[in-house]
Coordinates of C-alpha atoms (C1' of nucleotides) in Angstrom, one line a residue:
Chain A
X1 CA -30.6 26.3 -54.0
X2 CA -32.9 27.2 -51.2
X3 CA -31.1 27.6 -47.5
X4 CA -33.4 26.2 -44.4
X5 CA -33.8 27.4 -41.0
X6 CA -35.5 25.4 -38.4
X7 CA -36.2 26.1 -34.2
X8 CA -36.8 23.5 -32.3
X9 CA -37.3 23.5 -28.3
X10 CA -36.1 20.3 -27.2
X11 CA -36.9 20.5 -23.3
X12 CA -33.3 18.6 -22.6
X13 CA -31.0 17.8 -25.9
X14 CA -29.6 14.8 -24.2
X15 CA -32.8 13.4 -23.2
X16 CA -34.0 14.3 -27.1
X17 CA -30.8 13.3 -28.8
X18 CA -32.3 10.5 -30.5
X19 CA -35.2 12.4 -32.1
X20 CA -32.8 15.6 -33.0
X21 CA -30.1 13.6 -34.6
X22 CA -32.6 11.7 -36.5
X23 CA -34.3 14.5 -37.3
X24 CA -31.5 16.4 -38.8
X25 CA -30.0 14.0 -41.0
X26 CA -33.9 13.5 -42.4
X27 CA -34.4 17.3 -42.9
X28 CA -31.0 18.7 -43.8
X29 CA -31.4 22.2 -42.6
X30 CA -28.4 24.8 -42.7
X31 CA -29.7 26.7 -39.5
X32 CA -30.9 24.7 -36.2
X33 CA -31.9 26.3 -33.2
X34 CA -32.2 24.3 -30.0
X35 CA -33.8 26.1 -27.1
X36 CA -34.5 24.3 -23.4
X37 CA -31.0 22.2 -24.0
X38 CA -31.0 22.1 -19.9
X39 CA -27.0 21.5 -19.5
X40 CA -24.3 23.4 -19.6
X41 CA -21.8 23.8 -22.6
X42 CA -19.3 21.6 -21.6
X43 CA -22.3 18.7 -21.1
X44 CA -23.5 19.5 -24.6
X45 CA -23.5 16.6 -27.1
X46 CA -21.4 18.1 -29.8
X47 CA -19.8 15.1 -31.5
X48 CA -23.4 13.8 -32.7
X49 CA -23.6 17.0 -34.2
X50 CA -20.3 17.6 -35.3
X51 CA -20.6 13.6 -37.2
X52 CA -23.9 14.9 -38.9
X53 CA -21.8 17.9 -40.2
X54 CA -22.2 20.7 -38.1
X55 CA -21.2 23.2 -36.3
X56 CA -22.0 23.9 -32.8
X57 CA -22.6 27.0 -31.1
X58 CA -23.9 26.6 -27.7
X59 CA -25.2 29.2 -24.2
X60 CA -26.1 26.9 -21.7
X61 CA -26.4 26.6 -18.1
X62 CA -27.0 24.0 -15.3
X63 CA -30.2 22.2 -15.2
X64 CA -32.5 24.8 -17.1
X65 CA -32.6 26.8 -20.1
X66 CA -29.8 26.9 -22.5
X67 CA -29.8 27.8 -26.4
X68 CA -28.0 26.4 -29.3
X69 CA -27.3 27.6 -32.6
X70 CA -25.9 24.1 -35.1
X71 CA -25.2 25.4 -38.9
X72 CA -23.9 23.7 -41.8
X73 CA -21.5 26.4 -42.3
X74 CA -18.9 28.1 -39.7
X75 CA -20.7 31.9 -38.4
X76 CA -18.7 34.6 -38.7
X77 CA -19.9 36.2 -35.5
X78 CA -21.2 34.8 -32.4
X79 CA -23.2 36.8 -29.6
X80 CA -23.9 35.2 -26.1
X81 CA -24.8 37.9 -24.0
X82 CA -27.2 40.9 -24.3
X83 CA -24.2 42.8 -23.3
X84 CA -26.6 46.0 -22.3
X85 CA -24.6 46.3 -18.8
X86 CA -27.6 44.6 -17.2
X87 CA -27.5 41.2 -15.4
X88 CA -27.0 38.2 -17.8
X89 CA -27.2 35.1 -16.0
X90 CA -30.0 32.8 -17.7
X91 CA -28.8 31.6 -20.8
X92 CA -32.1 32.8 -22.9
X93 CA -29.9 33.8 -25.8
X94 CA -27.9 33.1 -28.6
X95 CA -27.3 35.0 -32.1
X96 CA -24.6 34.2 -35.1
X97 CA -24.2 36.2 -38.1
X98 CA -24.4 32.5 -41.2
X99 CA -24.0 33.5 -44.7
X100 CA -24.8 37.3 -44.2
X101 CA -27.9 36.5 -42.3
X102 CA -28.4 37.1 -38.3
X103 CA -29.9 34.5 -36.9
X104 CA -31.1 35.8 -33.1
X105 CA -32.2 32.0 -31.2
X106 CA -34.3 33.0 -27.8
X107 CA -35.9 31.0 -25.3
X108 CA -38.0 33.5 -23.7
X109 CA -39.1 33.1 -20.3
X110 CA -42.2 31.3 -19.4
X111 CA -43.4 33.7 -16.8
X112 CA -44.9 30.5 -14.4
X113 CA -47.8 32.6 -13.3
X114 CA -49.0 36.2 -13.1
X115 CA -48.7 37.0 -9.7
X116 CA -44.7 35.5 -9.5
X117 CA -42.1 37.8 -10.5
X118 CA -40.9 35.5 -13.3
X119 CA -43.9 37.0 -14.9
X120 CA -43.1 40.7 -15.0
X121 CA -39.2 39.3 -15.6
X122 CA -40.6 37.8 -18.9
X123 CA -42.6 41.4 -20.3
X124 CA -39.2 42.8 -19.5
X125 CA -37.2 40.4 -21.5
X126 CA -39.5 41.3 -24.5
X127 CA -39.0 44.8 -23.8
X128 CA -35.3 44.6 -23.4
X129 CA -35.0 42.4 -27.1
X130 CA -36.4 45.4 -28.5
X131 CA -34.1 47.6 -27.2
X132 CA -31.3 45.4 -28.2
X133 CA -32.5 45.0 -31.7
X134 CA -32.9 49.0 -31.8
X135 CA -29.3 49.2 -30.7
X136 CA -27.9 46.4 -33.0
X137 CA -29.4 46.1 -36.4
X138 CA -31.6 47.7 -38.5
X139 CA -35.1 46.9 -39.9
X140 CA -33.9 47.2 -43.6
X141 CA -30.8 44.2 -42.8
X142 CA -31.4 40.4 -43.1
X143 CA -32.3 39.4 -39.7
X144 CA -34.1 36.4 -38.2
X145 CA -35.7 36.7 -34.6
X146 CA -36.8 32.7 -33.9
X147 CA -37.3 30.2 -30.8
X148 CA -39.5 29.6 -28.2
X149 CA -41.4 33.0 -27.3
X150 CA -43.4 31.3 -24.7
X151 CA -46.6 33.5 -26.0
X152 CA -48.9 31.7 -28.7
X153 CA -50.0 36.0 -30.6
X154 CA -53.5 35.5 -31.9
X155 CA -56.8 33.7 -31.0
X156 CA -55.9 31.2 -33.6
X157 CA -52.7 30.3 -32.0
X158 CA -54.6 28.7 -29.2
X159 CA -56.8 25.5 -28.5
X160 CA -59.2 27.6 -26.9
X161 CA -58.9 30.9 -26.5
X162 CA -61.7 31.5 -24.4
X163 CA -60.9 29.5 -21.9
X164 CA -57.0 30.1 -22.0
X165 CA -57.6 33.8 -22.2
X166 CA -55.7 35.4 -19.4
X167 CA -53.9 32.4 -19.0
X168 CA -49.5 32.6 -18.9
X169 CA -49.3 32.5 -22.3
X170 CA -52.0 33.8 -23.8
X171 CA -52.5 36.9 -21.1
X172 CA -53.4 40.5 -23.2
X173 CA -50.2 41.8 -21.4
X174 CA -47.8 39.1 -22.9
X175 CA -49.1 39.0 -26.5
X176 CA -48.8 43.2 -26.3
X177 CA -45.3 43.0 -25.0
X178 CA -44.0 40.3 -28.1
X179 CA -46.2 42.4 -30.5
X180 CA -44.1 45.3 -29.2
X181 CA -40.9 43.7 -30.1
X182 CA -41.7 42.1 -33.4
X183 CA -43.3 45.7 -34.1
X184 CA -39.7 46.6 -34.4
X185 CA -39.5 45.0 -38.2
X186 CA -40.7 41.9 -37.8
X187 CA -42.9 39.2 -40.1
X188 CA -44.5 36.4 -38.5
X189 CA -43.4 33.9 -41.0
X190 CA -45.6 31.3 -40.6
X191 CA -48.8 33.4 -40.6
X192 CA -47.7 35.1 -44.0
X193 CA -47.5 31.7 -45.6
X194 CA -50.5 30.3 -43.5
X195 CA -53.1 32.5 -43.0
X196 CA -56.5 31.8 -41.1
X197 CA -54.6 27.7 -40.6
X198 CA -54.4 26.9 -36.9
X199 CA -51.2 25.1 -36.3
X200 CA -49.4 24.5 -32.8
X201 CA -46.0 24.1 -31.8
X202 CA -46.5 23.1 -28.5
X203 CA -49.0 20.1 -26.4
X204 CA -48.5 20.2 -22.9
X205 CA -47.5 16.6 -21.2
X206 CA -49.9 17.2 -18.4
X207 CA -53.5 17.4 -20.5
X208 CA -54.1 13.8 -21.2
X209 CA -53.4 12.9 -24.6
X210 CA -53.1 16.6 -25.4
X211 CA -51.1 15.8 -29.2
X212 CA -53.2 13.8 -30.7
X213 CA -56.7 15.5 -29.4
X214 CA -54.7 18.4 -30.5
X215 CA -55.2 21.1 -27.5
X216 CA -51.7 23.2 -28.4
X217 CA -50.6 26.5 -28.7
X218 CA -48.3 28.1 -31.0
X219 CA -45.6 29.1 -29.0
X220 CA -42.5 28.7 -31.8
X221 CA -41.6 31.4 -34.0
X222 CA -39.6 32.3 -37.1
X223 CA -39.9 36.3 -37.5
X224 CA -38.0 37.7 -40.3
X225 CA -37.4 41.3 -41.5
X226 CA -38.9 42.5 -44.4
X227 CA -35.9 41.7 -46.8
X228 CA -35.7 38.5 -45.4
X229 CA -39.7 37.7 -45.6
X230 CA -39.8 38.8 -49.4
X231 CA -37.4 36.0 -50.1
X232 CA -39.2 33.2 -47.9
X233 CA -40.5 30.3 -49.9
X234 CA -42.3 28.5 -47.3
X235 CA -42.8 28.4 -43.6
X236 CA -44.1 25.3 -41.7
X237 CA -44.9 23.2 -38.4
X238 CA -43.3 19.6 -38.8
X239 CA -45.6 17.5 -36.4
X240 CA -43.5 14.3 -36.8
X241 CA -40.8 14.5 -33.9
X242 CA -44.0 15.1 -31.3
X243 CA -45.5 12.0 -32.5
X244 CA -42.6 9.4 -31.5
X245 CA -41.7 8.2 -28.4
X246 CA -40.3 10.2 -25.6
X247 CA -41.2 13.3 -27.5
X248 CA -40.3 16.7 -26.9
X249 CA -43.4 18.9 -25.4
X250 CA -42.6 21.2 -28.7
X251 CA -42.3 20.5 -32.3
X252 CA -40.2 21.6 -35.0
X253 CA -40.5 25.0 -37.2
X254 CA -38.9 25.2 -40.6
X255 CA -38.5 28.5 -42.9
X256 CA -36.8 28.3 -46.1
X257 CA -35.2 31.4 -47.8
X258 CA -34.2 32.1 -52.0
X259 CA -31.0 33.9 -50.4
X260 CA -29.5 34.8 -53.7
X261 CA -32.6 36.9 -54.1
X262 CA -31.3 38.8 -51.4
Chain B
dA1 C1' -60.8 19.9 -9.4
dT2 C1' -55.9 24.2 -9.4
dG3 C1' -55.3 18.2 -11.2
dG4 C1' -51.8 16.2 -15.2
dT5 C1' -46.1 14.6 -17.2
dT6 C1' -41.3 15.2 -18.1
dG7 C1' -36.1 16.4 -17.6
dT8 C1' -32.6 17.4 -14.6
dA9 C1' -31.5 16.1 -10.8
dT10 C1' -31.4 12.5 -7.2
dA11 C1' -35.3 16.4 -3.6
dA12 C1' -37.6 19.5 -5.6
dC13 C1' -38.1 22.7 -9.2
dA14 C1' -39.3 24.4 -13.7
dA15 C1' -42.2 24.1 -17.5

DNA sequence: ATGGTTGTATAACAA
């Protein structure tokens, strides 16, 4: 029996709770993680999940951000806060320990533009993950780093990468500073499985008819360790939810693991 | 050209 992990930025789960719901009872996964949920925990839409059988772990905040973990079965652990001693107050991240595998759900910054702080505040974040993962877990444990990274890694990942080079999320800086966290023991699960295939995550609303002339970016991750990655069966883009009406600007990515290979 | 749309809010801000 295989066990599924998906990540899914929602940009708003109660404007998308239509599509998610849906969604989940089509694709059954043991692991979803929600980032951009855009309320605040006590706002989150819990029953729906709770109906479709499961459970809901949620970090949010007022009006922006916010990350969810839902999971079939009950984590034994539960991590809201980097708790590095450093100010905390975005809610960017979320991590559960489900069926011996840690499951670390991010919504990295976007960064807005390179001359606005929020820029330099998202190389940090990427700097500081690393940092926590150093001081958390090991390389050699099952461990899944996923969500929205906000940073689309290679010239593949990218409608155009001439013309987006340089551009917030797709500037050299950014795609060193991710590279230098996932360089921690990370595999980019979906290029393992999909090599040389260019597949986005992500169509902005504002470029006209930007899903279906397909100008994306692949923004969504699912990065394993090396345990973790030797057991992976398959990693993939599911374009369906950003085909529908009033669609999330992101799509779903699904992993699925042989965990008794473990 | 520095545009465009969407969600959370209920005027702008963030993306």
């Amino acid at each position: 029996m295989s066990w599924k992990l998906a990540t899914f930025n929602v940009n708003g789960v109660r404007a998308r709770l239509p599509i998610v719901i849906d969604w989940l009872k089509q694709r059954r996964p043991d692991v979803l993680c929600l980032q951009e949920i855009k309320c605040q925990e006590n706002d989150f839409p819990a029953e729906q999940f709770l109906e479709a059988g499961y459970v809901v772990n949620v970090r949010g905040q007022k009006s922006f951000n916010g990350v969810a973990v839902l999971s079939g079965e009950r984590p034994e652990r539960v991590v809201r806060e980097f708790g590095d001693g450093l100010p905390d107050e975005e809610a960017r991240l979320i991590a559960v320990l489900v069926e011996g595998v840690w499951i670390v759900n991010t919504y990295v910054p976007q960064g807005r533009a390179l001359d606005d702080p929020a820029f330099r505040y998202k190389l940090d974040f990427f700097a500081r993950l690393r940092r926590w993962f150093e001081s958390r877990f090991t390389p050699g444990q099952p461990l899944i780093w996923t969500g929205d990274m906000n940073v689309a890694p290679q010239e593949i990942d990218v409608f155009d990468p001439k013309r987006l080079d340089g551009e917030v999320g797709f500037h050299p800086a950014e795609r060193t500073a991710f590279a230098e966290a996932a360089a921690w023991g990370f595999i980019d699960l979906f290029r393992v499985h999909h090599p040389g295939q260019k597949q986005f995550t992500f169509w902005d609303y504002r470029l006209p008819k930007s899903f279906q002339r397909n100008l994306g970016w692949r923004l969504d991750h699912i990065m394993a360790t090396e345990p973790l990655a030797a057991v992976s069966i398959q990693c993939l883009v599911d374009t369906e939810p950003r085909g529908r009406p009033k669609p999330s600007d992101h799509t779903p990515v699904c992993a699925e693991f042989d965990l008794e290979k473990l």
